[in-house]
Short mmCIF file of C-alpha atoms in Angstrom, two decimals:
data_model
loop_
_atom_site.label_atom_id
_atom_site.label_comp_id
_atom_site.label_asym_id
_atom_site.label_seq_id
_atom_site.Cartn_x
_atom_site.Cartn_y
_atom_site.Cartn_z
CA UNK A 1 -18.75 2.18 45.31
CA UNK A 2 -18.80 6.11 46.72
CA UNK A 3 -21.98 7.62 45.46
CA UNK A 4 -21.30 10.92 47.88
CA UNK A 5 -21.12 13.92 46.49
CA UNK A 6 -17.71 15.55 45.76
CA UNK A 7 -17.92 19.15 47.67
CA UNK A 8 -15.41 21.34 46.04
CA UNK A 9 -12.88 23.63 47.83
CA UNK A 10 -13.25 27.32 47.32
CA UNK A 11 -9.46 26.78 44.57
CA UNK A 12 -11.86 23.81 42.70
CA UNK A 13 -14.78 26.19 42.56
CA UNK A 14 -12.55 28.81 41.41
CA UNK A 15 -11.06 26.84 38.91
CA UNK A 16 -14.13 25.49 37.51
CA UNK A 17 -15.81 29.14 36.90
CA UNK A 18 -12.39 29.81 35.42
CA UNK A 19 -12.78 26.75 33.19
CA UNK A 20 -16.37 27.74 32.14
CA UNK A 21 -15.77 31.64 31.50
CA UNK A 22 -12.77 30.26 28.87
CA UNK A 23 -14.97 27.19 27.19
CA UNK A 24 -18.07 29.58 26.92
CA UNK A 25 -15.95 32.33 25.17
CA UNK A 26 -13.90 29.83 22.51
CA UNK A 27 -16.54 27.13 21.98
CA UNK A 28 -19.04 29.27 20.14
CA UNK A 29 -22.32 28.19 18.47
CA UNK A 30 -20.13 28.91 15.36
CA UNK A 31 -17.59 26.86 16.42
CA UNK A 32 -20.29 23.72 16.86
CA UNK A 33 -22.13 24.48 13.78
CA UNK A 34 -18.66 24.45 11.96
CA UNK A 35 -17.83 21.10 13.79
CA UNK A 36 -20.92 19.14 12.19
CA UNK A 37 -20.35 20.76 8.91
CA UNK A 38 -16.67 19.52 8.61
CA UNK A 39 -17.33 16.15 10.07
CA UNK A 40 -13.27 16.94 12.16
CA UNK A 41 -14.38 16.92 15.64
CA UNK A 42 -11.27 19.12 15.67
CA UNK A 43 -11.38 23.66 15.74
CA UNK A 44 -7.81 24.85 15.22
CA UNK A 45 -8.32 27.67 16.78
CA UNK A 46 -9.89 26.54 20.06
CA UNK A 47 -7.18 24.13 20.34
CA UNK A 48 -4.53 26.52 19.76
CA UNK A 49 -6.34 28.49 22.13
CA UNK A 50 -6.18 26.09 24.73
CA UNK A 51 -2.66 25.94 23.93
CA UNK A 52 -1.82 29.50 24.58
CA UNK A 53 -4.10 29.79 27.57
CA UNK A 54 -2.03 27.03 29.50
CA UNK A 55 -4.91 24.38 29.38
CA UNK A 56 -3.41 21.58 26.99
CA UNK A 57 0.18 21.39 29.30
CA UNK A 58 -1.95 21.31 32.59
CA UNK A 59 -3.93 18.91 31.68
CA UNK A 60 -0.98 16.82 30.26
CA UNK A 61 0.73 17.46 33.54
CA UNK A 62 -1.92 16.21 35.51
CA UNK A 63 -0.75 14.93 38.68
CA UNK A 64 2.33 16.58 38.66
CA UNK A 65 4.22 20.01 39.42
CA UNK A 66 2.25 22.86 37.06
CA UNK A 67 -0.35 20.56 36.49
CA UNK A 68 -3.97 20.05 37.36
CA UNK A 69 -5.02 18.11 40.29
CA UNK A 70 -6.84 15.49 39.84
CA UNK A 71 -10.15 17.17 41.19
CA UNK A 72 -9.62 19.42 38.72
CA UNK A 73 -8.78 17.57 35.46
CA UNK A 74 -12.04 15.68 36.48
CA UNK A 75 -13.53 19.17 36.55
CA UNK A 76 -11.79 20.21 33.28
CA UNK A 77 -12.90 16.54 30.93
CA UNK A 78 -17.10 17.48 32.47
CA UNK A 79 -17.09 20.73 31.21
CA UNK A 80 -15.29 20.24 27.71
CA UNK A 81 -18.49 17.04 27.31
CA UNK A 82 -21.20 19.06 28.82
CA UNK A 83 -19.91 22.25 25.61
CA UNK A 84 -19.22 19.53 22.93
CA UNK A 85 -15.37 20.55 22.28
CA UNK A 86 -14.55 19.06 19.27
CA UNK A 87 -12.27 16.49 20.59
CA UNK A 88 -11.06 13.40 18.96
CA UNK A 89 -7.61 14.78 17.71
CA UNK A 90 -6.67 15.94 21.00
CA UNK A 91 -7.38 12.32 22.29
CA UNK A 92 -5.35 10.58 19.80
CA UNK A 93 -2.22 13.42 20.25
CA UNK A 94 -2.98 12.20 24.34
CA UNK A 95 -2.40 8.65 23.56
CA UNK A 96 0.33 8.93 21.55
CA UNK A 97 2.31 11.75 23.56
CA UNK A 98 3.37 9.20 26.17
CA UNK A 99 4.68 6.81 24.18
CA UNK A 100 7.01 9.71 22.48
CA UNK A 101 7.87 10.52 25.88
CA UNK A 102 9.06 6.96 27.29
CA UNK A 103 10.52 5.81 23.44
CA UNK A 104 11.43 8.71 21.46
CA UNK A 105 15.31 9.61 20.49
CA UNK A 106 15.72 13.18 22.75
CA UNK A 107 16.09 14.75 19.49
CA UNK A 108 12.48 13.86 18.94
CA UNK A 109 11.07 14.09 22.24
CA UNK A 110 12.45 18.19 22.07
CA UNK A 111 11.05 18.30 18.38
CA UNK A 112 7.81 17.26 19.38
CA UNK A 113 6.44 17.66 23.04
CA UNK A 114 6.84 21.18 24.07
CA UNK A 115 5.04 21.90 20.54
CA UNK A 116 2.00 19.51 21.50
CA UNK A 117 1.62 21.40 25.06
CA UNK A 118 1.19 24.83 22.60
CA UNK A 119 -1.49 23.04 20.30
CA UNK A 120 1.34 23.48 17.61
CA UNK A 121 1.33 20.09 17.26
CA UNK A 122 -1.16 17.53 16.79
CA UNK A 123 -0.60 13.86 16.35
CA UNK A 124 -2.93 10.88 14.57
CA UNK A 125 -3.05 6.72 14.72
CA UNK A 126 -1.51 4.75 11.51
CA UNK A 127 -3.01 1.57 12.74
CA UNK A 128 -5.49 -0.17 10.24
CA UNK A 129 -4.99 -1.10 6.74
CA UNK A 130 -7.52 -1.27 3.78
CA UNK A 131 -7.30 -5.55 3.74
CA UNK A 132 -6.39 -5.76 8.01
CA UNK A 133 -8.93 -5.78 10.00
CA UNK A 134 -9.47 -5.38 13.55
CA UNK A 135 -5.89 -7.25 14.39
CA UNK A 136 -3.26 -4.42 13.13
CA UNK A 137 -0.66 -6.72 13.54
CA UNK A 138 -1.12 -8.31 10.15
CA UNK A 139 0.97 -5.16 9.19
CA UNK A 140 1.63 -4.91 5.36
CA UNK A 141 3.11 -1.66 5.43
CA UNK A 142 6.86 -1.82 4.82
CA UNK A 143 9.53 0.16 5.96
CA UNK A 144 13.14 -0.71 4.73
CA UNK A 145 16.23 0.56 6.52
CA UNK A 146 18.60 2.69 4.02
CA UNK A 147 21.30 3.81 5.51
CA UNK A 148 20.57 6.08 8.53
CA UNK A 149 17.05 6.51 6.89
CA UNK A 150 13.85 4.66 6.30
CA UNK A 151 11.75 4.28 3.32
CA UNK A 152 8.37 3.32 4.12
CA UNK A 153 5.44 2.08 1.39
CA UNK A 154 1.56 1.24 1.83
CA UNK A 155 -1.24 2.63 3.38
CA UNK A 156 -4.16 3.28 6.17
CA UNK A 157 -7.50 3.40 6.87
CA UNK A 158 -9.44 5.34 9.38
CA UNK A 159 -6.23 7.52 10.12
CA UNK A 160 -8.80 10.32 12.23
CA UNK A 161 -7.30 13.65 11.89
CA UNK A 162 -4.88 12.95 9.77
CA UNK A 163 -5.17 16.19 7.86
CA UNK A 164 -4.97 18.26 11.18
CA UNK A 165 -1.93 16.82 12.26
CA UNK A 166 1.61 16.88 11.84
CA UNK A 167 2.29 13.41 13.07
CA UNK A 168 1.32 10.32 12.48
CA UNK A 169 1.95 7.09 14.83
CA UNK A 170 2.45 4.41 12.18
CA UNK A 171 3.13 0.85 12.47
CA UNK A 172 5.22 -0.47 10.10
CA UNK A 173 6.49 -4.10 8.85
CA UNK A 174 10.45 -4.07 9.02
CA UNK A 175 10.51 -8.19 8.94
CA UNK A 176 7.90 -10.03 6.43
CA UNK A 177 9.91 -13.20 7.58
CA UNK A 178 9.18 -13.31 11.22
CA UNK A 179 6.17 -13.96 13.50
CA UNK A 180 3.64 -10.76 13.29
CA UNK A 181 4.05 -9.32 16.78
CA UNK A 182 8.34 -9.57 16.20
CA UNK A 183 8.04 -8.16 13.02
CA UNK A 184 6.73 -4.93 13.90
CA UNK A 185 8.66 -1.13 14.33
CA UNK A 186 6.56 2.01 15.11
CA UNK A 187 7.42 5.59 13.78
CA UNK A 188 6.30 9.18 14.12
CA UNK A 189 6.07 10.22 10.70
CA UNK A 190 5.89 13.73 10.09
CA UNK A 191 2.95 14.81 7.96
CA UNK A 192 4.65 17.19 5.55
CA UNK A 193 7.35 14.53 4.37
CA UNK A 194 7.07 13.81 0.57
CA UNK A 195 5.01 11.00 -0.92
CA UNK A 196 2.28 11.11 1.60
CA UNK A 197 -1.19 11.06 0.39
CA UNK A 198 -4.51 12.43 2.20
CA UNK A 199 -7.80 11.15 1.05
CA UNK A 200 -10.61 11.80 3.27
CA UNK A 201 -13.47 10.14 3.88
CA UNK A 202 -16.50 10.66 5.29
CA UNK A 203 -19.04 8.27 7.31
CA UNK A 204 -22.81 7.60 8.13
CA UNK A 205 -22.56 9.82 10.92
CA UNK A 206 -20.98 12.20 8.80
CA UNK A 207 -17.35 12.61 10.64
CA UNK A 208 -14.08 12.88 8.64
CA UNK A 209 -11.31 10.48 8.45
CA UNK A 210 -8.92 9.57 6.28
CA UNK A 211 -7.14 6.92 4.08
CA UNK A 212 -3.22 7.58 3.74
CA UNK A 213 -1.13 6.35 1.23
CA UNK A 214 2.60 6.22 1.24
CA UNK A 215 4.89 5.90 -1.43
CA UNK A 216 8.78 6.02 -0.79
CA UNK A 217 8.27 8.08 1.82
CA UNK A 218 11.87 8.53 3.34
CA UNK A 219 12.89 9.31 6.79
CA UNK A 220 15.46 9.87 9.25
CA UNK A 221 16.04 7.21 12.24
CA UNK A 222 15.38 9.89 14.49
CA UNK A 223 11.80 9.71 14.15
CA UNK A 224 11.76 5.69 14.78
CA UNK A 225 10.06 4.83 18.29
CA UNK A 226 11.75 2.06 20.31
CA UNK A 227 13.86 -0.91 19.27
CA UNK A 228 13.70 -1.76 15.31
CA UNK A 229 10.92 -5.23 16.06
CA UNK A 230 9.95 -3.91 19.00
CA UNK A 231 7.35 -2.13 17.81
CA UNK A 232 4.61 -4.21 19.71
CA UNK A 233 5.84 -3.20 22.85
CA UNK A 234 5.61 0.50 21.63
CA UNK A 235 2.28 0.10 20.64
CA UNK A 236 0.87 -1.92 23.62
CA UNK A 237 -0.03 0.72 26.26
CA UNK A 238 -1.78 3.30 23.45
CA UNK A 239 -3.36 0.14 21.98
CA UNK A 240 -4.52 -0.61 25.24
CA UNK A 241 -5.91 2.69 26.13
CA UNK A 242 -8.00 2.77 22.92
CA UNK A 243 -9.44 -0.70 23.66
CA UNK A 244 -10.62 0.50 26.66
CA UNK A 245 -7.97 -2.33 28.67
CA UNK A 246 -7.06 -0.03 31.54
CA UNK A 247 -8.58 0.51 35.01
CA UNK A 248 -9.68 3.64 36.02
CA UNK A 249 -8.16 4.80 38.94
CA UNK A 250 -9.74 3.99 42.65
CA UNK A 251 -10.32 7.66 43.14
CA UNK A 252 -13.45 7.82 41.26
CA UNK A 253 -12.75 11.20 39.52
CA UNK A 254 -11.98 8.84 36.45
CA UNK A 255 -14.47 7.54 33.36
CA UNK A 256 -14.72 4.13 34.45
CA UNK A 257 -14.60 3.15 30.91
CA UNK A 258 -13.61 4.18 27.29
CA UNK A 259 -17.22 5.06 25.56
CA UNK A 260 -18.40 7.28 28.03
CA UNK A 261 -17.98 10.16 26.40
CA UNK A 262 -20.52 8.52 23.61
CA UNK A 263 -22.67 7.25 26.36
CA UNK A 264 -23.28 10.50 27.61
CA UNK A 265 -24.83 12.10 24.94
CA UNK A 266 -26.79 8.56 24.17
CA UNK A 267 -28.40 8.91 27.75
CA UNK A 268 -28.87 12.66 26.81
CA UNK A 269 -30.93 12.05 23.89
CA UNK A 270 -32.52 9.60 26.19
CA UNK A 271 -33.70 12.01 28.67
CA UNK A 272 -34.55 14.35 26.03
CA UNK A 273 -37.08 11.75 24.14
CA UNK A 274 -38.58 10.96 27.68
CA UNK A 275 -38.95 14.97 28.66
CA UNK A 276 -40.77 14.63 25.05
CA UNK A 277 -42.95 11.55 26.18
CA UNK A 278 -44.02 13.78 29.55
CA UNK A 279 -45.40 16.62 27.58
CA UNK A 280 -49.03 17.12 27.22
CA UNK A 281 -50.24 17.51 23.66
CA UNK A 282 -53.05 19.27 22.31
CA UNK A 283 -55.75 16.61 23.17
CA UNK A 284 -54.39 16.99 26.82
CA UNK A 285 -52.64 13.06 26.43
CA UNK A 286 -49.24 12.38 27.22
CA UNK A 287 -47.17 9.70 24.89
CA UNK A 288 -45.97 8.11 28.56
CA UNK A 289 -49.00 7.93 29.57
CA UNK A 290 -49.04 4.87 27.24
CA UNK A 291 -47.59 1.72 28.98
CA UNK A 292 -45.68 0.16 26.04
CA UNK A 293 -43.88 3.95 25.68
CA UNK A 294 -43.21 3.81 29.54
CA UNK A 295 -42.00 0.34 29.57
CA UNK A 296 -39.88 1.12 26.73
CA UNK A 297 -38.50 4.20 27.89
CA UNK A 298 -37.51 3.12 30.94
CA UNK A 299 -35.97 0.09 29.82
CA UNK A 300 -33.71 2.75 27.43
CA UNK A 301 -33.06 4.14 30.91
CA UNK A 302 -31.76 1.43 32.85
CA UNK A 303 -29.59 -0.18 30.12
CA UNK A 304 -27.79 3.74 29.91
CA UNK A 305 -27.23 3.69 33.04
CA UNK A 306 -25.87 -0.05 33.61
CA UNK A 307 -23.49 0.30 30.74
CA UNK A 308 -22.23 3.44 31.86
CA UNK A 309 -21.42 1.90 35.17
CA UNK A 310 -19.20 -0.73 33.10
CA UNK A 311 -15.74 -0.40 33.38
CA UNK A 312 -12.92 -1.06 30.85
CA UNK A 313 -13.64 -3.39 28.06
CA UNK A 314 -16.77 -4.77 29.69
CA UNK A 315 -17.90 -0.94 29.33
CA UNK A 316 -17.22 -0.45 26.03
CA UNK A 317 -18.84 -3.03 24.60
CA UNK A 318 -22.07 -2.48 26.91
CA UNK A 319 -22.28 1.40 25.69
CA UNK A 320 -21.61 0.76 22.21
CA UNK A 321 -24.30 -1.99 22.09
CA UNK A 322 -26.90 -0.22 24.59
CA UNK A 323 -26.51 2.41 21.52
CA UNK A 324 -27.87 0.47 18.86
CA UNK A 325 -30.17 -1.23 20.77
CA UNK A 326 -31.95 2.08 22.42
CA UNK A 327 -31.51 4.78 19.68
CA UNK A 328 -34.11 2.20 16.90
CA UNK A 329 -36.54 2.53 20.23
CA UNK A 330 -36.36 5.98 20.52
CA UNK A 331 -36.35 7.01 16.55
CA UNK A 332 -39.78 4.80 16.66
CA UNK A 333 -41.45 6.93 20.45
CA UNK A 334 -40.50 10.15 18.89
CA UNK A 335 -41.81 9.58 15.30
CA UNK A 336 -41.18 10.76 11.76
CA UNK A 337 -39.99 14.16 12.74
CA UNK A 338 -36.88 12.28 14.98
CA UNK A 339 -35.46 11.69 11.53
CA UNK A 340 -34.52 15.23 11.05
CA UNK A 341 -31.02 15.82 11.71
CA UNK A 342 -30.33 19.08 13.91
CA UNK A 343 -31.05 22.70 12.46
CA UNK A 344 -33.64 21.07 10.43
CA UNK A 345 -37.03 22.91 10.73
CA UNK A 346 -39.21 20.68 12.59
CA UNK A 347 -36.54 18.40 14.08
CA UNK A 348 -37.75 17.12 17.73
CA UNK A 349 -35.62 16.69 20.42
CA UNK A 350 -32.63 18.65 18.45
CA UNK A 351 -32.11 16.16 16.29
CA UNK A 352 -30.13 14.09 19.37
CA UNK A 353 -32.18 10.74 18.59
CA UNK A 354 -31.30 10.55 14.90
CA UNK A 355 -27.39 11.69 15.15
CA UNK A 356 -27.25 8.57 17.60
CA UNK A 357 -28.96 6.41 15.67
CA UNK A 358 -26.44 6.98 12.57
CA UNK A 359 -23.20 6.98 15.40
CA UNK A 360 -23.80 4.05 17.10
CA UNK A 361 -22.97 1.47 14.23
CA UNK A 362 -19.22 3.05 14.15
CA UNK A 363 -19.09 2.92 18.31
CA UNK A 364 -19.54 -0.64 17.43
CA UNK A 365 -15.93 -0.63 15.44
CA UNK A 366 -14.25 2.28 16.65
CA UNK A 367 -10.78 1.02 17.60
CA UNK A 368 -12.35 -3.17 17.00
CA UNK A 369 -15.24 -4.73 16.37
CA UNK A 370 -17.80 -5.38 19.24
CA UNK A 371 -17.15 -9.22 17.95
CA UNK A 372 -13.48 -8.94 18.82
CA UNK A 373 -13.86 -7.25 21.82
CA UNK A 374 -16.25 -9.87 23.18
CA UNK A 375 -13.39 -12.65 22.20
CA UNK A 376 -11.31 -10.81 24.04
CA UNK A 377 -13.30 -11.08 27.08
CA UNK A 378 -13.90 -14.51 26.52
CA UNK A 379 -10.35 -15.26 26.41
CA UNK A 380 -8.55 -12.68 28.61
CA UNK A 381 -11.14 -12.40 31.34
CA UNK A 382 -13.16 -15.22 31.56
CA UNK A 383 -10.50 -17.83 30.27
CA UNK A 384 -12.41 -19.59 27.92
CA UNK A 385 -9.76 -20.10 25.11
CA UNK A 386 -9.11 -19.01 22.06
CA UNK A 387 -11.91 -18.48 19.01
CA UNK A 388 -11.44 -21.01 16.66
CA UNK A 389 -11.82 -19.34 13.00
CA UNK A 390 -11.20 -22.59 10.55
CA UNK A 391 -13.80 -24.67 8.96
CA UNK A 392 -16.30 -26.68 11.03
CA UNK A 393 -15.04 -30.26 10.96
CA UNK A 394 -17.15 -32.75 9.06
CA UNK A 395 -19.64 -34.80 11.43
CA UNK A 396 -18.60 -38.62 11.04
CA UNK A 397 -21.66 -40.46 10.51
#
């Protein structure tokens, strides 16, 4: 591994201070404060802003003519984390984009990507069902063919976004009578279409998402993605990219893993409680002056910094789980006032210890549950098998 440090060309430098001068003028304390009000993790008009401003088709573009190099996208992702754009919809329109590219009709690919390069268009995941689990293959959500149209009925949790997007990437049942993964056909279902329902709902850490129901929702062909069955192949590189399954590249201007973007401000609220712990109070004593503090601060430390060192799967699972383990530790260091969430009077450490402590039980499920991801491991990487889920057999005595 190449610890050196990257020295930027006079364009990189150039570029980043143009980066900067844009992020600080759009991604206002307003902006931030509206963020943890709504729960979105979205700004319409930052994104659309980005949008106009050329950001959202370099970035896409990466790589390629008009498009960011790859010094500079790395430049562009730090400095969107270190302001705390709102972010998750644009990730989820980033997945989804090149899968419209590589399976979408022309007709669709003209409707739809020069509109997400503008910020016009957003798109959201139509994965999980109320009764399905982690494995979103055990799709109940039917779609019948009609003609040259579709009607689709059922619904689906934890749709993120939903109600900032025009899009949705659904999977869909189209054969109840074959195995799961051949029964399967993937659509981009625009948002506005009649008998689409948006509830949202909001969780501990207080984000927004969404259930969606749909009730003879009918649409044109056009908007199907891939071969009618063949939705699992569709669905297999986003799928992927959300479970964390691809390498990052050998460049090292990459996250090495999903999660990092969640490990980051874990480790930040780390280094926060242990700037805390250094302070001198008013009896002149220091809280890491006290070994057990020490010991357990810099265990908090180490396991940050392994897990963001992870890559793919291995470190998702290591962030998400260094998360719950760490933010009870630091809660219990920083003391009854680390329970204040931020812009509460009083709040230490700006209320960074207690927003982790209420995120990292969802990091544990975002996209699976730590328990499947650790069969997957088991049974992908270190060839082990497959879990066995039926009843324990009787001993014979």
């Amino acid at each position: 591994m190449d610890f050196s440090r990257v020295e930027l060309s006079e364009q990189d430098a150039a570029f980043r201070e143009e980066v900067r001068d844009f992020l600080n003028t759009h991604v206002t304390d307003e902006v931030r404060r509206r963020d943890r009000e709504t729960g979105d993790n979205f700004d319409e008009g930052v994104h659309l802003a980005m949008g106009a401003g050329g950001w959202l088709r370099r970035e896409m573009n990466t790589g390629r003519e008009g498009g960011m190099t790859r010094v500079q996208r790395r430049l562009w992702d730090l400095e969107r984390r270190r302001v705390r754009v709102p972010w998750v919809t644009w990730g989820t329109t980033a997945i989804v984009a090149g899968s419209v590219r590589e399976f979408g009709c022309p007709e669709l690919r003209e409707e739809v990507l020069p509109r997400i390069e503008t910020g016009e268009v957003r798109l959201c995941l139509g994965y999980t069902e109320p009764e399905g689990g982690s494995d979103v293959a055990t799709c109940k959500t039917r779609a019948v063919r009609d003609g040259d149209t579709w009607i689709i009925n059922g619904s689906k949790m934890f749709t993120t976004g939903a109600h900032n997007c025009q899009y949705v990437f659904l999977i869909t049942n189209t054969d109840p009578a074959a195995r799961k993964h051949k029964s399967l056909t993937m659509f981009l279902v625009p948002l506005d279409t009649p008998g689409i329902e948006i509830q949202g709902i909001r969780t501990v850490d207080g984000d927004r998402t969404n259930i969606v129901y749909y009730t003879d929702v009918r649409i044109a062909d056009r908007y199907r993605l891939g071969e009618v069955n063949g939705g699992w192949q569709v669905l297999l590189h986003p799928l992927s990219v959300e479970h964390g399954m691809v390498d990052a590249d050998t460049d090292g201007l990459q996250d090495v893993s999903i999660m990092v973007h969640q490990g980051t401000m874990a480790a930040t609220a780390v280094d926060r409680a242990t700037e805390i712990a250094a302070r001198e109070g008013p009896d002149g004593r220091r809280l890491l002056d006290d070994g057990a503090v020490a010991y357990r601060l810099g265990r908090g430390i180490a396991r940050m910094e392994a897990a963001l060192s992870a890559p793919n799967m291995f470190g998702r699972v290591a962030l998400a789980q260094a998360m719950r383990d760490i933010s009870p530790d630091l809660m219990d260091l920083l003391g009854a006032a680390a329970a204040l969430p931020i812009d509460a009077d009083g709040a230490v450490d700006e209320g960074g210890a207690e927003y982790v402590y209420r995120w990292a039980p969802l990091c544990g499920i975002y996209g699976g549950t730590l328990e499947v991801f650790r069969n997957m491991i088991a049974e992908h990487v270190l060839g082990l098998g497959r879990a066995h889920y039926g009843a324990t057999p009787a001993k014979v005595s």
